[in-house]
Amino acid sequence: MASAAVSAVSASQGELTARLRGFREVQRLAYACAEAVAAQLKPGVTEREAARMQREWLRERGVADWFHLPFAWFGDRTAFVGFRVPLQFFPTNRRLEAGMPFILDMAPVHQGFTADIGYSGCLGLNPVHDKLLADLEPHRELILREVRERRPLREIYEDVERLMTRQGYANRHRAYPFGVIAHKVGQVKERRWSPRLLGFGTQALKGLASDALHGHRDGWSPLWSPYTFSDHPPRPGLWAVEPHLGFRGTGAKFEEILVVTDSEDPEESAFWLDDDLPHVRRWAEEKSA
């Protein structure tokens, strides 16, 4: 799935290619959806309703396929409290209340390009949630720095977890399947009919499975986890990265695309696809204030 993206990344070496622009545009579309839906949330809205709002907003703008359908988590479900099985990730009838944190997570495919984003917000004032969002910034910096150093993915994962512990938080991306902090994304062949399996697009799943098969043969994995199969340097391609902090029933994360290339220039060897995203703008505004 990511092979076409890898070749484009390797060829660009510092200039935004048409292919990378495609990924950036769908990522921005997904974040625009998150901000539009977040602005409409009010007390009494359920997770299922919020997930449907995301689907409808994106479908109205041409999205017909998905890496996965939208999720919404409210209250202590933002920290995955009590999550034990994958079905608990799906939206429920939990209702939003004043002061309650929420996370909107969606992975649309548009014109063959894939994005996977996570947007953290709160319905009203919540100082704990504000602190969690602020403390995500050094994780974004750490991940980029150590990927550029070509540290093994497993070691970077452990360093992220150590930083969370020093900050006083729990690592909630460990609750995801295989404990992943990231996974590869790529282009998907457009089809008239795009079937899904348990909320995941089968075309995107085929690509991830293909990467897993080739990676297993060559000693790498498209899943960035704390386990030995991620004990290798960053693989060129596009990675959807999502560090997720938890503190006493409150969770917050961001998710966005990190581009990894085979360039020997540190600044071109890895970079975030886009710095004009809600959480990055928030940090800049806080610093200027």
Coordinates of C-alpha atoms in Angstrom, one line a residue:
M1 CA 0.0 0.0 0.0
A2 CA 2.8 2.4 0.9
S3 CA 5.2 1.5 -1.9
A4 CA 3.9 4.3 -4.3
A5 CA 4.2 6.8 -1.5
V6 CA 7.7 5.7 -0.6
S7 CA 8.9 6.2 -4.2
A8 CA 7.4 9.7 -4.3
V9 CA 8.9 10.6 -0.9
S10 CA 12.3 9.3 -2.0
A11 CA 12.2 11.2 -5.3
S12 CA 11.0 14.5 -3.8
Q13 CA 13.8 15.1 -1.3
G14 CA 12.5 18.4 0.1
E15 CA 9.8 19.5 -2.4
L16 CA 6.2 18.7 -1.9
T17 CA 5.3 16.3 -4.7
A18 CA 1.8 16.0 -6.1
R19 CA 1.4 12.7 -4.3
L20 CA 2.3 14.2 -0.9
R21 CA 0.0 17.1 -1.6
G22 CA -2.8 14.5 -2.1
F23 CA -2.1 13.1 1.4
R24 CA -1.9 16.6 2.9
E25 CA -5.2 17.6 1.4
V26 CA -7.1 14.6 2.7
Q27 CA -5.5 15.1 6.1
R28 CA -6.6 18.7 6.1
L29 CA -10.1 17.6 5.0
A30 CA -10.3 15.2 8.0
Y31 CA -9.2 17.9 10.4
A32 CA -11.7 20.4 9.0
C33 CA -14.4 17.7 9.5
A34 CA -13.2 17.3 13.2
E35 CA -13.4 21.0 13.8
A36 CA -16.8 21.4 12.1
V37 CA -18.3 18.5 14.1
A38 CA -16.7 19.6 17.4
A39 CA -18.3 23.0 16.9
Q40 CA -21.7 21.4 16.7
L41 CA -21.4 19.2 19.8
K42 CA -23.6 20.0 22.7
P43 CA -24.8 18.3 25.9
G44 CA -26.8 15.2 25.2
V45 CA -25.2 14.2 21.9
T46 CA -24.1 10.6 21.8
E47 CA -20.9 9.1 20.5
R48 CA -22.9 7.3 17.8
E49 CA -24.4 10.6 16.7
A50 CA -21.0 12.3 16.6
A51 CA -19.6 9.5 14.5
R52 CA -22.5 9.8 12.1
M53 CA -21.9 13.5 11.9
Q54 CA -18.3 12.9 10.8
R55 CA -19.4 10.3 8.2
E56 CA -22.1 12.6 6.7
W57 CA -19.8 15.7 6.6
L58 CA -17.1 13.7 4.7
R59 CA -19.5 12.0 2.4
E60 CA -21.0 15.3 1.4
R61 CA -17.4 16.3 0.3
G62 CA -16.8 13.2 -1.8
V63 CA -15.4 10.6 0.6
A64 CA -16.6 7.2 -0.4
D65 CA -14.0 4.9 1.2
W66 CA -12.3 4.6 4.5
F67 CA -9.2 3.2 6.2
H68 CA -11.7 3.0 9.1
L69 CA -15.0 4.6 9.8
P70 CA -15.1 7.5 12.3
F71 CA -14.9 6.9 16.0
A72 CA -16.0 9.2 18.9
W73 CA -15.1 8.8 22.6
F74 CA -16.6 10.9 25.4
G75 CA -15.6 11.3 29.1
D76 CA -13.5 8.5 30.6
R77 CA -13.7 6.6 27.3
T78 CA -11.2 9.2 26.0
A79 CA -8.7 7.4 28.3
F80 CA -10.0 3.9 27.3
V81 CA -11.0 3.2 30.9
G82 CA -11.9 -0.5 31.2
F83 CA -11.2 -1.3 27.5
R84 CA -10.4 -4.9 27.1
V85 CA -11.7 -6.0 23.7
P86 CA -11.7 -4.3 20.3
L87 CA -15.5 -3.9 20.2
Q88 CA -15.3 -1.4 23.1
F89 CA -13.6 1.1 20.7
F90 CA -16.8 1.5 18.6
P91 CA -19.1 4.4 19.3
T92 CA -21.7 3.9 22.0
N93 CA -24.7 5.8 23.4
R94 CA -22.5 7.6 25.9
R95 CA -23.9 11.2 26.1
L96 CA -21.7 14.3 26.2
E97 CA -21.9 16.5 29.2
A98 CA -20.6 20.0 30.1
G99 CA -16.9 19.9 30.9
M100 CA -16.5 16.5 29.4
P101 CA -13.5 15.7 27.1
F102 CA -14.0 14.1 23.7
I103 CA -11.9 12.6 20.9
L104 CA -12.9 12.4 17.3
D105 CA -11.0 9.9 15.2
M106 CA -11.4 9.3 11.5
A107 CA -9.5 7.8 8.6
P108 CA -11.0 8.8 5.2
V109 CA -9.7 7.8 1.8
H110 CA -10.3 10.5 -0.8
Q111 CA -9.2 10.3 -4.4
G112 CA -7.0 7.3 -3.5
F113 CA -5.2 9.1 -0.6
T114 CA -5.5 8.0 3.0
A115 CA -5.5 10.1 6.2
D116 CA -5.9 8.9 9.8
I117 CA -6.4 11.7 12.3
G118 CA -7.3 12.2 16.0
Y119 CA -8.8 15.4 17.4
S120 CA -9.1 16.1 21.1
G121 CA -11.5 18.6 22.5
C122 CA -13.6 19.4 25.5
L123 CA -17.2 20.7 25.9
G124 CA -16.4 23.8 28.0
L125 CA -13.6 24.3 30.6
N126 CA -11.5 21.5 31.8
P127 CA -8.0 22.4 33.1
V128 CA -6.8 18.8 33.3
H129 CA -7.7 18.3 29.6
D130 CA -5.9 21.6 28.7
K131 CA -2.8 20.4 30.5
L132 CA -2.9 17.0 28.7
L133 CA -3.1 18.8 25.3
A134 CA -0.2 21.1 26.2
D135 CA 2.0 18.2 27.3
L136 CA 1.5 16.4 24.0
E137 CA 3.8 18.9 22.2
P138 CA 7.1 17.5 23.5
H139 CA 6.0 14.0 22.3
R140 CA 5.7 15.4 18.7
E141 CA 9.2 16.9 19.0
L142 CA 10.7 13.7 20.5
I143 CA 9.2 11.4 17.9
L144 CA 10.5 13.5 15.0
R145 CA 14.0 13.9 16.5
E146 CA 14.5 10.2 17.2
V147 CA 13.1 9.1 13.8
R148 CA 15.7 11.4 12.2
E149 CA 18.3 9.7 14.3
R150 CA 17.1 6.4 12.8
R151 CA 16.6 4.9 16.3
P152 CA 14.7 1.6 16.3
L153 CA 10.9 2.1 16.4
R154 CA 10.7 0.0 19.5
E155 CA 13.2 2.2 21.3
I156 CA 11.4 5.4 20.3
Y157 CA 8.2 3.9 21.6
E158 CA 9.9 3.2 24.9
D159 CA 11.2 6.8 25.1
V160 CA 7.7 8.2 24.4
E161 CA 6.4 6.0 27.2
R162 CA 9.2 7.2 29.6
L163 CA 8.3 10.8 28.8
M164 CA 4.7 10.1 29.6
T165 CA 5.6 8.6 32.9
R166 CA 7.8 11.6 33.8
Q167 CA 4.9 13.8 33.0
G168 CA 2.7 11.8 35.3
Y169 CA 0.5 10.2 32.7
A170 CA -0.5 6.7 31.5
N171 CA 0.3 5.5 28.0
R172 CA -3.2 4.9 26.6
H173 CA -2.1 3.9 23.1
R174 CA -1.0 0.6 24.7
A175 CA -4.7 -0.2 24.8
Y176 CA -4.9 -0.2 21.0
P177 CA -4.6 -3.5 19.2
F178 CA -0.9 -4.6 19.4
G179 CA -0.3 -1.5 21.5
V180 CA 0.6 0.5 18.4
I181 CA 1.5 4.2 18.5
A182 CA 1.5 4.3 14.7
H183 CA 0.9 2.4 11.5
K184 CA 1.8 2.9 7.8
V185 CA -0.7 4.5 5.4
G186 CA -0.6 4.8 1.7
Q187 CA -2.6 5.0 -1.5
V188 CA -5.7 2.9 -2.2
K189 CA -7.0 2.0 -5.6
E190 CA -10.4 3.7 -6.1
R191 CA -13.3 1.5 -6.8
R192 CA -17.0 2.1 -7.4
W193 CA -17.9 -0.2 -4.5
S194 CA -15.8 -0.2 -1.3
P195 CA -16.7 -3.0 1.1
R196 CA -15.8 -2.8 4.8
L197 CA -15.0 -5.3 7.4
L198 CA -15.8 -4.4 11.1
G199 CA -15.6 -0.7 10.2
F200 CA -12.3 -1.0 8.2
G201 CA -12.1 -0.5 4.4
T202 CA -11.1 -3.8 2.8
Q203 CA -8.9 -2.1 0.2
A204 CA -6.8 -0.3 2.9
L205 CA -6.6 -3.5 5.0
K206 CA -5.3 -5.4 1.9
G207 CA -2.6 -2.8 1.6
L208 CA -1.6 -3.1 5.3
A209 CA -1.6 -6.9 5.1
S210 CA 0.6 -6.7 2.0
D211 CA 3.0 -4.5 3.8
A212 CA 3.0 -6.9 6.8
L213 CA 3.7 -9.8 4.6
H214 CA 6.6 -8.2 2.8
G215 CA 7.8 -6.7 6.0
H216 CA 7.9 -10.0 7.8
R217 CA 10.0 -11.4 5.0
D218 CA 12.4 -8.4 5.1
G219 CA 12.5 -7.9 8.9
W220 CA 10.2 -4.9 9.4
S221 CA 6.6 -4.2 10.3
P222 CA 4.0 -1.6 9.2
L223 CA 2.9 -1.5 12.9
W224 CA 4.9 0.6 15.3
S225 CA 4.6 -1.2 18.6
P226 CA 6.4 -2.0 21.8
Y227 CA 7.1 -5.6 20.6
T228 CA 10.1 -7.2 19.0
F229 CA 8.6 -7.0 15.5
S230 CA 9.1 -3.2 15.7
D231 CA 12.7 -3.5 16.7
H232 CA 14.0 -2.0 13.4
P233 CA 14.8 1.5 12.1
P234 CA 12.0 3.7 10.7
R235 CA 10.9 2.4 7.3
P236 CA 10.5 5.0 4.5
G237 CA 6.9 5.8 3.8
L238 CA 4.0 7.6 5.6
W239 CA 3.1 6.8 9.2
A240 CA 0.0 7.8 11.0
V241 CA 1.3 8.6 14.5
E242 CA -0.9 8.9 17.6
P243 CA 0.6 9.3 21.1
H244 CA -2.2 9.1 23.6
L245 CA -2.0 10.4 27.2
G246 CA -4.3 9.4 30.0
F247 CA -4.8 10.8 33.5
R248 CA -7.6 9.8 35.9
G249 CA -10.3 9.2 33.3
T250 CA -9.2 12.0 31.0
G251 CA -7.5 11.2 27.7
A252 CA -6.0 13.3 24.9
K253 CA -4.1 12.6 21.7
F254 CA -3.2 13.9 18.3
E255 CA -2.8 11.8 15.2
E256 CA -1.2 12.9 12.0
I257 CA 1.1 11.7 9.2
L258 CA 4.9 11.6 9.6
V259 CA 6.8 11.2 6.4
V260 CA 10.0 9.1 6.5
T261 CA 12.4 9.1 3.5
D262 CA 15.7 7.5 2.7
S263 CA 17.5 10.9 2.5
E264 CA 20.8 11.3 4.4
D265 CA 19.9 14.9 5.1
P266 CA 18.5 14.9 8.7
E267 CA 15.8 17.5 7.9
E268 CA 14.7 15.7 4.8
S269 CA 14.9 12.2 6.3
A270 CA 11.7 12.7 8.3
F271 CA 9.2 15.5 8.6
W272 CA 5.6 16.0 9.6
L273 CA 3.5 16.2 6.5
D274 CA 1.7 19.4 7.7
D275 CA 2.4 21.9 10.5
D276 CA -0.9 23.8 9.9
L277 CA -3.0 21.6 12.1
P278 CA -5.3 22.4 15.1
H279 CA -3.0 21.1 17.8
V280 CA 0.1 22.7 16.3
R281 CA -1.7 26.1 16.0
R282 CA -2.9 25.7 19.6
W283 CA 0.6 25.3 20.9
A284 CA 1.8 28.3 18.8
E285 CA -1.0 30.5 20.2
E286 CA -0.3 29.5 23.8
K287 CA 3.4 30.4 23.3
S288 CA 2.6 33.8 21.8
A289 CA 0.0 34.5 24.5

